[in-house]
mmCIF file of C-alpha atoms and ligand atoms in Angstrom:
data_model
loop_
_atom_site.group_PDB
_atom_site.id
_atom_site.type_symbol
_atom_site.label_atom_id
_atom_site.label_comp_id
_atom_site.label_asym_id
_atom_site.label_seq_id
_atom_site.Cartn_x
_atom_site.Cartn_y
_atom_site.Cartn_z
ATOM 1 C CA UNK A 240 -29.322 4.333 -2.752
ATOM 2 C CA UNK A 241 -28.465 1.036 -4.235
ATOM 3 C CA UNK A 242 -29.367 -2.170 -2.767
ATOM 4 C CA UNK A 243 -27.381 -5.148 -4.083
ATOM 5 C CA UNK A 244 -29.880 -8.313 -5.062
ATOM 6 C CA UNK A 245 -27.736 -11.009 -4.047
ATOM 7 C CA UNK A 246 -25.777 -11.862 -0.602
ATOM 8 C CA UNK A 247 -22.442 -11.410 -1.487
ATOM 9 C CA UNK A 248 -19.594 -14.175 -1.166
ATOM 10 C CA UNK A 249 -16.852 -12.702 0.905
ATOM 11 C CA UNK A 250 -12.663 -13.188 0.279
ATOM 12 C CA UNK A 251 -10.586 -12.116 3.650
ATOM 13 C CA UNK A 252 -7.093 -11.594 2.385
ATOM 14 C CA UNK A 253 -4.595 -11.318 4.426
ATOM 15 C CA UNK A 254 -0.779 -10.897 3.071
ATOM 16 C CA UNK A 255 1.532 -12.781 5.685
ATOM 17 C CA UNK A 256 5.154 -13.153 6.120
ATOM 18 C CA UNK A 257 6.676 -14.968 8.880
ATOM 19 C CA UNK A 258 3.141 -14.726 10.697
ATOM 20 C CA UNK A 259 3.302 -17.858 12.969
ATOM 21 C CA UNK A 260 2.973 -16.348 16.358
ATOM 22 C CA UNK A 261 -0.120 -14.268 14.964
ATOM 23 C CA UNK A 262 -1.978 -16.185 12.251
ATOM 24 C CA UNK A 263 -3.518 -18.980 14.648
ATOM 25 C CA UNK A 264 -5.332 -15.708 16.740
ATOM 26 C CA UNK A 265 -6.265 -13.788 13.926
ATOM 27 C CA UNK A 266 -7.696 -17.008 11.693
ATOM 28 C CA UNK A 267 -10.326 -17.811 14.549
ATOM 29 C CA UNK A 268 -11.335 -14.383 15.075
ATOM 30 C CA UNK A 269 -11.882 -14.328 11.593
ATOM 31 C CA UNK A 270 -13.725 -17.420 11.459
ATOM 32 C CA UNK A 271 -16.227 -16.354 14.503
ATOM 33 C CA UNK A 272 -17.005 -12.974 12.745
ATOM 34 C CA UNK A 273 -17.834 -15.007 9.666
ATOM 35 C CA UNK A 274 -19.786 -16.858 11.386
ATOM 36 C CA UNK A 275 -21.747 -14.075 12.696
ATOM 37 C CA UNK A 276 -22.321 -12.201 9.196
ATOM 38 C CA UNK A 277 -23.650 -14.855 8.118
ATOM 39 C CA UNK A 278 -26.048 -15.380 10.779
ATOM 40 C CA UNK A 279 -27.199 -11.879 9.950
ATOM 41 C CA UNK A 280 -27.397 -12.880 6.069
ATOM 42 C CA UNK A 281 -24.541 -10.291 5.131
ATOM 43 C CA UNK A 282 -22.254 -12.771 3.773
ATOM 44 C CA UNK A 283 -22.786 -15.914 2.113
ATOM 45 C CA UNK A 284 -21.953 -18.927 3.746
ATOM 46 C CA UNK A 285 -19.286 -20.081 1.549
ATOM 47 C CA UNK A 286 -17.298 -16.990 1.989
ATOM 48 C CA UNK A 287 -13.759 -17.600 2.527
ATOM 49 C CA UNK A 288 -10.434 -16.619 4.372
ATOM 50 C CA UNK A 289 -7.253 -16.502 2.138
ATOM 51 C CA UNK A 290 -3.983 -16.589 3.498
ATOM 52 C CA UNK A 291 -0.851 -15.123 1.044
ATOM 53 C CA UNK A 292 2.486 -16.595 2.285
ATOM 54 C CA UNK A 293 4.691 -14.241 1.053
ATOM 55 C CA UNK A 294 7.690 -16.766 1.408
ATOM 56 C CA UNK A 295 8.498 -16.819 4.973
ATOM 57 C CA UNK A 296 10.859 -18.576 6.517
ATOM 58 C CA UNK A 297 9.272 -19.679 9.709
ATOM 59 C CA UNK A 298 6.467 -22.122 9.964
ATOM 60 C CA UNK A 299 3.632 -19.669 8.473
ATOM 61 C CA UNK A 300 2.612 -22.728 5.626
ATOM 62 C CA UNK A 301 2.494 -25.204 7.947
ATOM 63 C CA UNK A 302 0.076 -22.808 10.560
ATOM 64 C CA UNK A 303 -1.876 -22.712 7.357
ATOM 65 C CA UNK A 304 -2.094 -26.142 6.356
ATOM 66 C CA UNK A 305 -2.875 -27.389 10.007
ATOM 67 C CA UNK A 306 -5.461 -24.501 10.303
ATOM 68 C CA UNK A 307 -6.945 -25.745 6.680
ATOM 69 C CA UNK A 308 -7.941 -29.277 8.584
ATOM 70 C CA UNK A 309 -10.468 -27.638 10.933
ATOM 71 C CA UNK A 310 -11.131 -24.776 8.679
ATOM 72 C CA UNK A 311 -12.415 -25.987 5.119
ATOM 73 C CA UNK A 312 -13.263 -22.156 4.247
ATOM 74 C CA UNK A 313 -9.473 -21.114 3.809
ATOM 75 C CA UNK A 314 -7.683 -21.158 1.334
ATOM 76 C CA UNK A 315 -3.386 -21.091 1.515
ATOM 77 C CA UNK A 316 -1.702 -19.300 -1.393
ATOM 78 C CA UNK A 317 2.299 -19.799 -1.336
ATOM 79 C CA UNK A 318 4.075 -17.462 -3.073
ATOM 80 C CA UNK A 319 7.959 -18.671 -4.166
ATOM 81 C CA UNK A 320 9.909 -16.342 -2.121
ATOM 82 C CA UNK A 321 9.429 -13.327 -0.773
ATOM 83 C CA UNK A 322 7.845 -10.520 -3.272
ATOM 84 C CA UNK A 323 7.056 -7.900 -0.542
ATOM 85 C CA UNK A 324 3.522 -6.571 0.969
ATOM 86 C CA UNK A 325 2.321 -4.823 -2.008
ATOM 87 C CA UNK A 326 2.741 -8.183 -4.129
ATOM 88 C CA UNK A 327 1.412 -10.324 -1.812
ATOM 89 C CA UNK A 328 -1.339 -8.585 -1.493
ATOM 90 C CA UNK A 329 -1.728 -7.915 -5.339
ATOM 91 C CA UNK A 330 -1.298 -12.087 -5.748
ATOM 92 C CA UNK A 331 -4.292 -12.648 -2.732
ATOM 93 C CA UNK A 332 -6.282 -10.491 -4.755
ATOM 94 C CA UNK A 333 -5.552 -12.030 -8.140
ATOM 95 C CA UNK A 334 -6.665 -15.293 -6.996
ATOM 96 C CA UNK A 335 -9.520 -14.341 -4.477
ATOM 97 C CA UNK A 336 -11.107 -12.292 -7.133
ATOM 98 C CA UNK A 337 -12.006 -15.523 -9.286
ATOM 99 C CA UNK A 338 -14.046 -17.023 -6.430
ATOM 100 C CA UNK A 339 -15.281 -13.576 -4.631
ATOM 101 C CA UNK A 340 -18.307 -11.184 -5.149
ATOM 102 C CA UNK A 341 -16.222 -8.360 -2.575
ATOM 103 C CA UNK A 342 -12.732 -8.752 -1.109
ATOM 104 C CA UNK A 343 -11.251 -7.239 2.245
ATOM 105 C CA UNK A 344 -7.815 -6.822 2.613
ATOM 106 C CA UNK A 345 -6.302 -6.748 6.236
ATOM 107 C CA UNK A 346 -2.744 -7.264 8.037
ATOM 108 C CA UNK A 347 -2.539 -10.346 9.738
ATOM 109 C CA UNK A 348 -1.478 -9.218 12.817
ATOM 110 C CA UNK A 349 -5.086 -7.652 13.563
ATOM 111 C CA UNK A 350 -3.567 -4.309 13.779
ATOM 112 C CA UNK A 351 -6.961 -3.695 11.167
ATOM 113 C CA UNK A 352 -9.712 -4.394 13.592
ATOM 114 C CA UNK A 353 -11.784 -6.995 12.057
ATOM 115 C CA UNK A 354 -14.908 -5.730 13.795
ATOM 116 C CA UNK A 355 -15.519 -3.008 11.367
ATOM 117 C CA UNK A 356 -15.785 -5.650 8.520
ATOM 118 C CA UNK A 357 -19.311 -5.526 9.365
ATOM 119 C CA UNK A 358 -19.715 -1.679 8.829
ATOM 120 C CA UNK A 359 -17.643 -2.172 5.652
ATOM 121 C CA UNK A 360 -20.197 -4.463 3.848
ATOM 122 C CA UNK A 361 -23.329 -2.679 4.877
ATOM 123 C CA UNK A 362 -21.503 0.220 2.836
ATOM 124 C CA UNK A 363 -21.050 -2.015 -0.371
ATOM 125 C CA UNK A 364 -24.510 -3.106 0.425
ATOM 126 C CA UNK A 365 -25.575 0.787 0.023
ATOM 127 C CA UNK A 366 -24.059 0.724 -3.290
ATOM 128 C CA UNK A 367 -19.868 1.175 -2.580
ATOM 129 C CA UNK A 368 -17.566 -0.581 -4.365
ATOM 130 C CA UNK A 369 -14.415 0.608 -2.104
ATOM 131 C CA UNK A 370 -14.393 1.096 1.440
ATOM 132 C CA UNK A 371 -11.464 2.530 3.046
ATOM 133 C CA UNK A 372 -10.640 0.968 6.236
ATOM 134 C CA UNK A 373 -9.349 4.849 8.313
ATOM 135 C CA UNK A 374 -7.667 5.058 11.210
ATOM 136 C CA UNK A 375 -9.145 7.213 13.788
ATOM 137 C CA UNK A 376 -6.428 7.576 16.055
ATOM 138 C CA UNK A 377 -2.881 6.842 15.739
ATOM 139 C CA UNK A 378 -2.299 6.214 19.780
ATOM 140 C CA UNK A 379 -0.849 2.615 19.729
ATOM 141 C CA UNK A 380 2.098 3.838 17.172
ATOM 142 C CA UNK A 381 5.424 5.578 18.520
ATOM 143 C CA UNK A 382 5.992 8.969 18.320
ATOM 144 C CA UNK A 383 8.294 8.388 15.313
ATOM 145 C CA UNK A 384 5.744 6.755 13.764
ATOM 146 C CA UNK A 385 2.970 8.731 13.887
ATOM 147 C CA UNK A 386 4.789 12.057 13.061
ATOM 148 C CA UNK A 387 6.966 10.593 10.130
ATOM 149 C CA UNK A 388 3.849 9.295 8.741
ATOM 150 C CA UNK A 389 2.010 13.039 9.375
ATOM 151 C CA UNK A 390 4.717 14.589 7.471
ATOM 152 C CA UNK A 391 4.474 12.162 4.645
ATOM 153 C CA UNK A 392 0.510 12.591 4.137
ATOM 154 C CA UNK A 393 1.314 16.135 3.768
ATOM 155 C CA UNK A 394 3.921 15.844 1.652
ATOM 156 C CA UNK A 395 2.009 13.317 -0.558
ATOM 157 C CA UNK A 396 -0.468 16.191 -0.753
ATOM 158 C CA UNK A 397 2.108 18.781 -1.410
ATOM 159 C CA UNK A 398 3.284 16.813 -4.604
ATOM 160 C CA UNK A 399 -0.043 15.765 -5.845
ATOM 161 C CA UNK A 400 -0.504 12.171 -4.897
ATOM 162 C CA UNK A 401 -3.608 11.820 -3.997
ATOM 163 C CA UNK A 402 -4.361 9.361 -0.799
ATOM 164 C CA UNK A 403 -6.799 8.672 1.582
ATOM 165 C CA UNK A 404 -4.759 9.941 4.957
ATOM 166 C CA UNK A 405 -4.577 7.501 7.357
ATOM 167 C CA UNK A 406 -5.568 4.238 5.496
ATOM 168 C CA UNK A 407 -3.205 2.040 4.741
ATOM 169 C CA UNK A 408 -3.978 -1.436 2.712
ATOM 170 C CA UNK A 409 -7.384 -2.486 5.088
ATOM 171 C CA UNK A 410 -9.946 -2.521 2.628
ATOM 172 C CA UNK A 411 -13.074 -3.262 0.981
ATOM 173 C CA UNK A 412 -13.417 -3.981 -2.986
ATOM 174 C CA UNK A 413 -15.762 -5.270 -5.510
ATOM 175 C CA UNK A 414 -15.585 -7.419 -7.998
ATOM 176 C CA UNK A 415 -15.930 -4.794 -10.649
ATOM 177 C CA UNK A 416 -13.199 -2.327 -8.414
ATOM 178 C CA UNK A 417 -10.600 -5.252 -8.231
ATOM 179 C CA UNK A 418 -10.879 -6.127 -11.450
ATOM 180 C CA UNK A 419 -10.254 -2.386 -12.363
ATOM 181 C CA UNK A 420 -7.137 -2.155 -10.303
ATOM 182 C CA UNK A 421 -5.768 -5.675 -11.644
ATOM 183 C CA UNK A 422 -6.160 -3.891 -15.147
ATOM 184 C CA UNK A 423 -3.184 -1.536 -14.600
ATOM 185 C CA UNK A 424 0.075 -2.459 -16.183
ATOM 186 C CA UNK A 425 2.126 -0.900 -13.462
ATOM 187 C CA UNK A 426 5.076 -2.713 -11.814
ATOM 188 C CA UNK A 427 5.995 -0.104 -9.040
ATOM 189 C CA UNK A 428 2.668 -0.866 -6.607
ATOM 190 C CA UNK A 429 1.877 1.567 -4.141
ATOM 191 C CA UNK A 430 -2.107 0.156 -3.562
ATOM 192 C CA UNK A 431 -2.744 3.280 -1.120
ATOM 193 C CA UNK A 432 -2.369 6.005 -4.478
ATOM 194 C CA UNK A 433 -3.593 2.942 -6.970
ATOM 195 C CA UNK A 434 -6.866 1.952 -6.011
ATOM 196 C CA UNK A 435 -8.215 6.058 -5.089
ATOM 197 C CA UNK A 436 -6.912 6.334 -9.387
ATOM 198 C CA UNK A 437 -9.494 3.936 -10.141
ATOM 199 C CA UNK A 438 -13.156 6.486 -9.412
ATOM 200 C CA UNK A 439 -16.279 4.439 -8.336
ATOM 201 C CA UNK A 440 -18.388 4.966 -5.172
ATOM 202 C CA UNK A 441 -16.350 5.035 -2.327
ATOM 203 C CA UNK A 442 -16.827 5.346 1.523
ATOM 204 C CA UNK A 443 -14.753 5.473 4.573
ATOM 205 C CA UNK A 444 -14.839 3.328 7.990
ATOM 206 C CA UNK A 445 -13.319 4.628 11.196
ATOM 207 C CA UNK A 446 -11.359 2.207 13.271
ATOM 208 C CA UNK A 447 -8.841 2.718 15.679
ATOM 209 C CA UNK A 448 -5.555 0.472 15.070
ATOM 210 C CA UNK A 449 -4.334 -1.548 17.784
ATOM 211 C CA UNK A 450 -1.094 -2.950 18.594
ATOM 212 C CA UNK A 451 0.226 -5.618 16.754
ATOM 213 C CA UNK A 452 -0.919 -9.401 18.287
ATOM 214 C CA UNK A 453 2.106 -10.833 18.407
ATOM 215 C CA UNK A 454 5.223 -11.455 15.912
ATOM 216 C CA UNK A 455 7.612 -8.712 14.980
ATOM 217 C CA UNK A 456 6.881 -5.537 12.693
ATOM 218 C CA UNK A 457 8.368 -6.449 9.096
ATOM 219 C CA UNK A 458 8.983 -2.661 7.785
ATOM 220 C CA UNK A 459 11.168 -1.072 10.002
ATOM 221 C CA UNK A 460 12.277 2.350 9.375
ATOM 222 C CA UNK A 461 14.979 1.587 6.680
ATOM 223 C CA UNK A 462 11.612 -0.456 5.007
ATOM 224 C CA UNK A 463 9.217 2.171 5.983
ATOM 225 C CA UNK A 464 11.577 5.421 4.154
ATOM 226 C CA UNK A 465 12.341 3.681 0.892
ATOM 227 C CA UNK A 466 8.592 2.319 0.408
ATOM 228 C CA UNK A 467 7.536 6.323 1.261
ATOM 229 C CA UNK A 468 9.647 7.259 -1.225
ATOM 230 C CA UNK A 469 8.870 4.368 -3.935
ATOM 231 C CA UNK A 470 5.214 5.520 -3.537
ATOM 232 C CA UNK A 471 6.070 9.321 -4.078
ATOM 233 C CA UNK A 472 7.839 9.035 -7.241
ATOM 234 C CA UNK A 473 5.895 6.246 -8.660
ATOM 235 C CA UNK A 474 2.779 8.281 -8.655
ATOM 236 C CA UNK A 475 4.104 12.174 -9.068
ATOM 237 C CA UNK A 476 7.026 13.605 -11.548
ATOM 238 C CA UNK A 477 5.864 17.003 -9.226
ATOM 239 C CA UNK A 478 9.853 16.687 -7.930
ATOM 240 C CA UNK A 479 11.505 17.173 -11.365
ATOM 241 C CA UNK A 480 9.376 20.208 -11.757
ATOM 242 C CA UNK A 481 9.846 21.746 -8.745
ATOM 243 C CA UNK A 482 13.764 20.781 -9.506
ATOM 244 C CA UNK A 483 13.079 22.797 -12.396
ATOM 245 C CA UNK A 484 11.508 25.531 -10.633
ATOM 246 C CA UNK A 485 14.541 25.674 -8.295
ATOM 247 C CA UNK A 486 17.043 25.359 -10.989
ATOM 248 C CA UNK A 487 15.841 28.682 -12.993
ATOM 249 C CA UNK A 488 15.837 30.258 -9.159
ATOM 250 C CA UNK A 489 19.573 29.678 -9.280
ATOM 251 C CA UNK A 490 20.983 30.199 -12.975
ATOM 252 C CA UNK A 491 18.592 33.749 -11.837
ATOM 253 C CA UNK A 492 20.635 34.381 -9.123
ATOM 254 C CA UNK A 493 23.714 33.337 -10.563
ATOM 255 C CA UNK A 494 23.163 35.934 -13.507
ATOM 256 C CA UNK A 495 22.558 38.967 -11.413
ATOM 257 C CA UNK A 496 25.796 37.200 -10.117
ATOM 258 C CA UNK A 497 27.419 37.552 -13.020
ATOM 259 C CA UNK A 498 26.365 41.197 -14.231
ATOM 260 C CA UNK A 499 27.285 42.121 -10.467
ATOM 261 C CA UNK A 500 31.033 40.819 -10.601
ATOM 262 C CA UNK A 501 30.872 42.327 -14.352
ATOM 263 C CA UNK A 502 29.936 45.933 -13.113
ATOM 264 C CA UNK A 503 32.931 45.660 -10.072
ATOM 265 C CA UNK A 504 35.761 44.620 -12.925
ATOM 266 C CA UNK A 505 34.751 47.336 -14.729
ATOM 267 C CA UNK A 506 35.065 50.015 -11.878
ATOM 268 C CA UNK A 507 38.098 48.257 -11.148
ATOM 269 C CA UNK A 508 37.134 46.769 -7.996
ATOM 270 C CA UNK A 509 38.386 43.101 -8.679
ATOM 271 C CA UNK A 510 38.113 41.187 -4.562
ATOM 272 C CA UNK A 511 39.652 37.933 -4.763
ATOM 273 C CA UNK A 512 36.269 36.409 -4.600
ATOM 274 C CA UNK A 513 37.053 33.285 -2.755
ATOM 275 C CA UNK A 514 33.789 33.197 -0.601
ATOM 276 C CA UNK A 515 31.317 33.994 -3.770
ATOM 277 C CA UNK A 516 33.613 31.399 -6.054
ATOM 278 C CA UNK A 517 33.511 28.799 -3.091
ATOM 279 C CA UNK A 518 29.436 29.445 -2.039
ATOM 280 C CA UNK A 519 28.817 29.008 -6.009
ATOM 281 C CA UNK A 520 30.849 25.811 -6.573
ATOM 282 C CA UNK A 521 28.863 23.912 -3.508
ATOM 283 C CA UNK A 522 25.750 25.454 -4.322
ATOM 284 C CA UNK A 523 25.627 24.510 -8.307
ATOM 285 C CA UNK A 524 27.274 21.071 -6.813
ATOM 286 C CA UNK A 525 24.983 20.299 -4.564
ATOM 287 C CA UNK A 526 21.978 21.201 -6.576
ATOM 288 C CA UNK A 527 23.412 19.443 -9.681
ATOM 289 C CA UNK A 528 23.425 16.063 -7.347
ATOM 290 C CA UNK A 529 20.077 16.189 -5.742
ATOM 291 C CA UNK A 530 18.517 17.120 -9.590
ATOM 292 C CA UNK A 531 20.698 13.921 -11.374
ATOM 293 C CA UNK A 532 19.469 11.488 -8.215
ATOM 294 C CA UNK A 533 15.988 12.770 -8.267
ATOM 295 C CA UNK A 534 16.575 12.173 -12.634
ATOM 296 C CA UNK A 535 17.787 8.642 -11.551
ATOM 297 C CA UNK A 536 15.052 7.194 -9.519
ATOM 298 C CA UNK A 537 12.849 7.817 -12.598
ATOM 299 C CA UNK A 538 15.431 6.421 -14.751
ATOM 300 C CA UNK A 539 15.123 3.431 -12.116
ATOM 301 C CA UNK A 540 11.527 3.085 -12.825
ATOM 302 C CA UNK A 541 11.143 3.080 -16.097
ATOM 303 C CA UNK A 542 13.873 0.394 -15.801
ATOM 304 C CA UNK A 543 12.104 -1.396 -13.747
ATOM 305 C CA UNK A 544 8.569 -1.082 -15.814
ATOM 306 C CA UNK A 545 10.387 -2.293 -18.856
ATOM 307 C CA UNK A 546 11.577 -5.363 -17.683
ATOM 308 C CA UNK A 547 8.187 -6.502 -17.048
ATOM 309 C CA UNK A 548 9.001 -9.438 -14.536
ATOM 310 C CA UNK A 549 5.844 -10.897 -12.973
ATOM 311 C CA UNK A 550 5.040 -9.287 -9.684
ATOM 312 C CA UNK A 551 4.645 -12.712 -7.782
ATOM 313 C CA UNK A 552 5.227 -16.133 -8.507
ATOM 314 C CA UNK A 553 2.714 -19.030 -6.727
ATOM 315 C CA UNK A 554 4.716 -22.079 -5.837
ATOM 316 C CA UNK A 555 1.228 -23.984 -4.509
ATOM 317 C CA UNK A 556 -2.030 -23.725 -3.170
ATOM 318 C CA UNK A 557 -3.986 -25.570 -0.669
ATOM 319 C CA UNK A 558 -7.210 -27.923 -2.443
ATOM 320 C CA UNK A 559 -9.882 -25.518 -2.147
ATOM 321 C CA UNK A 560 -13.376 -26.840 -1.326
ATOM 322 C CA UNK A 561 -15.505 -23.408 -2.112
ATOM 323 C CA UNK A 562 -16.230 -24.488 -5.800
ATOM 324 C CA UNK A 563 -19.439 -23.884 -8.233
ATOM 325 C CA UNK A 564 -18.946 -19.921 -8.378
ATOM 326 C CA UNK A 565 -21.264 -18.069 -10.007
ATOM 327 C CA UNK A 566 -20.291 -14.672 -10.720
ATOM 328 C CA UNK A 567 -23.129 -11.954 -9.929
ATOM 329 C CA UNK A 568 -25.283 -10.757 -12.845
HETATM 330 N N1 UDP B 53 4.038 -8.552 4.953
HETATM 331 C C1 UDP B 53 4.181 -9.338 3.812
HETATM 332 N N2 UDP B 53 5.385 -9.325 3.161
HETATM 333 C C2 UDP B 53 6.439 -8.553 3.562
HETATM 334 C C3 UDP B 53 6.260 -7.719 4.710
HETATM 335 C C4 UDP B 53 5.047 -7.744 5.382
HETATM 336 O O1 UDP B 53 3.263 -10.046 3.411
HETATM 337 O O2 UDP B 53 7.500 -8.596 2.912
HETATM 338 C C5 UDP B 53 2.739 -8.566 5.674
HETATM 339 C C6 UDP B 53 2.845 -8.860 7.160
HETATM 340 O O3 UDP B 53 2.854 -10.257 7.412
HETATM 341 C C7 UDP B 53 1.595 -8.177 7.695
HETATM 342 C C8 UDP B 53 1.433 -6.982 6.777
HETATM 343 O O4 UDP B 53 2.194 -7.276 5.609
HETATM 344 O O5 UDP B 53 0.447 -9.001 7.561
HETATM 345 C C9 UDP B 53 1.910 -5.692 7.412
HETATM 346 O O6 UDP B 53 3.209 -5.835 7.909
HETATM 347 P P1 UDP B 53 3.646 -5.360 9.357
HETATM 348 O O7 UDP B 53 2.545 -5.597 10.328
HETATM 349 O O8 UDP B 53 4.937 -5.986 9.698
HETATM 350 O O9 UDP B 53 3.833 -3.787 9.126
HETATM 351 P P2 UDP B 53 3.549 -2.598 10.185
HETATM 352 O O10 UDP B 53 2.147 -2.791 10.676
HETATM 353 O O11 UDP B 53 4.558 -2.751 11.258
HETATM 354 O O12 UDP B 53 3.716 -1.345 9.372
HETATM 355 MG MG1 MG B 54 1.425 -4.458 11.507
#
């Protein structure tokens, strides 16, 4: 079991878009459980809070900027517009990683119960460098929710992605892990199938997830399907064979087809064949679609890995006052 020499310096990020209503809670429960860990020498004392605007609209940059005055351990990072979750959370970690010894990423509308932070850094203490923040219980989501998100675990599984069920973007990374996971080239982030890619010692924390604080869900379902399915075909080409699979299945069936129809010409038994001709035509038809779609959204990807257009762009950044890093030995 590894013990690590030196008290690490702690980065909260915490990805927020039109946040207001929440951030004010969640930034002085933050600071109080800071305050503790370092009472109990876990954390340093210059360990920080860092707060990703992913462009809102509302007053989120100015909740940051007033909470900066009687907080000098946060830092604001304002993105130009809005890039999306994954982005935000990729630019918080970009810039947290050049003053941090360990991040933790969390929503910021303390759905991801801070009060496990604790448990998370004893586990990097014991020599983890990513600790997956798990829900234990899925009570506080709808039904909708909680089923849709069951089915796509096990589809995830099905296709070969592999994921840690249950987590979603609350967790724990090292230096050394995030600077892994800010080595990949890819453009299409899906964190959750991402960061279990890069190996190293990992370990799990239970929480349960409450409701959200206050504010207004930003992925609703339209959100939630096309992010499912981003994450699917950005990490598995398992649909195109299993389109493959299915396609021999039906030029199969459509031989013995053939040889069938074949055989009844030639004992002159010609039917007018309207249902078989009609069943065939929607069949091929509908298959032909779902394969050139499914061909598509990979054409789409490439496309968009190509272009290579920066995930994020920061606008500004608050002064920060946690200075003199040294990065650990
Ligand atoms: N978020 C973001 N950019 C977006 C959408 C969401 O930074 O375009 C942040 C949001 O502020 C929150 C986190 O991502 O901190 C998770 O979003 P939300 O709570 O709305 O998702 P849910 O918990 O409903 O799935
Ligand atoms: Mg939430």
């Amino acid at each position: 079991m590894l013990s690590r020499s030196k008290t690490p310096r702690l980065g909260l990020v915490l990805p927020a878009y039109n946040e207001q209503e929440v951030l004010q809670i969640i930034l002085s429960k933050l600071k109080q459980i800071k305050l503790d860990l370092v009472r109990e020498n876990l954390i340093s004392n210059d360990s920080f809070i860092l707060v990703v605007d992913d462009g809102s609209q509302d007053g989120t940059w100015q909740v940051i900027q007033d909470q900066k005055l009687i907080n000098s351990n946060l830092i604001g990072v304002k993105l130009s517009r809005n890039f999306g979750h994954q982005s935000a959370l990729l630019a918080g970690m970009s810039e947290g990683i050049k003053l941090a010894d360990i991040l933790i990423t969390l929503d910021a509308d303390l759905q991801d119960n801070p009060n496990v932070i604790r448990e998370m850094i004893v586990k990097y203490n014991e020599g983890s460098e990513i600790v997956y923040g798990v829900r234990s219980s899925r009570a506080d989501d709808t039904w909708f929710k909680r089923n849709s998100a069951l089915a796509f675990y096990k589809m995830c599984t099905f296709l070969g992605v592999d994921m840690i069920p249950n987590h979603a973007d609350f967790r724990l990374m090292s230096q050394t892990a995030v600077k892994a996971l800010l080595k990949l080239p890819e453009r299409n982030v899906f964190l959750r199938a991402m960061v279990p890619l890069l190996g190293f010692q990992t370990d799990k924390v239970f929480y349960e997830r409450g409701k959200r604080q206050a504010g207004t869900s930003k992925y609703p379902l339209k959100k939630m399907l096309s992010f499912a399915i981003d994450g699917i075909t950005s990490f598995s080409v398992q649909p195109i064979r299993l389109l493959f699979g299915l396609g021999m299945f039906v030029t199969s069936v459509a031989g013995i087809e053939i040889m069938y129809t074949i055989f009844e010409k030639m004992i002159g038994n010609t039917e007018a064949g309207w249902s078989s001709l009609m069943i065939s035509i929607w069949l091929l038809g509908g298959i032909n679609l779902v394969a050139i779609s499914v061909i598509g959204i990979y054409i789409g990807k490439i496309f968009t890995e190509v272009k290579h257009r920066p995930l994020f762009e920061i606008e500004t950044k608050t002064e920060s006052s946690i200075k003199n890093y040294q990065p650990e030995k």
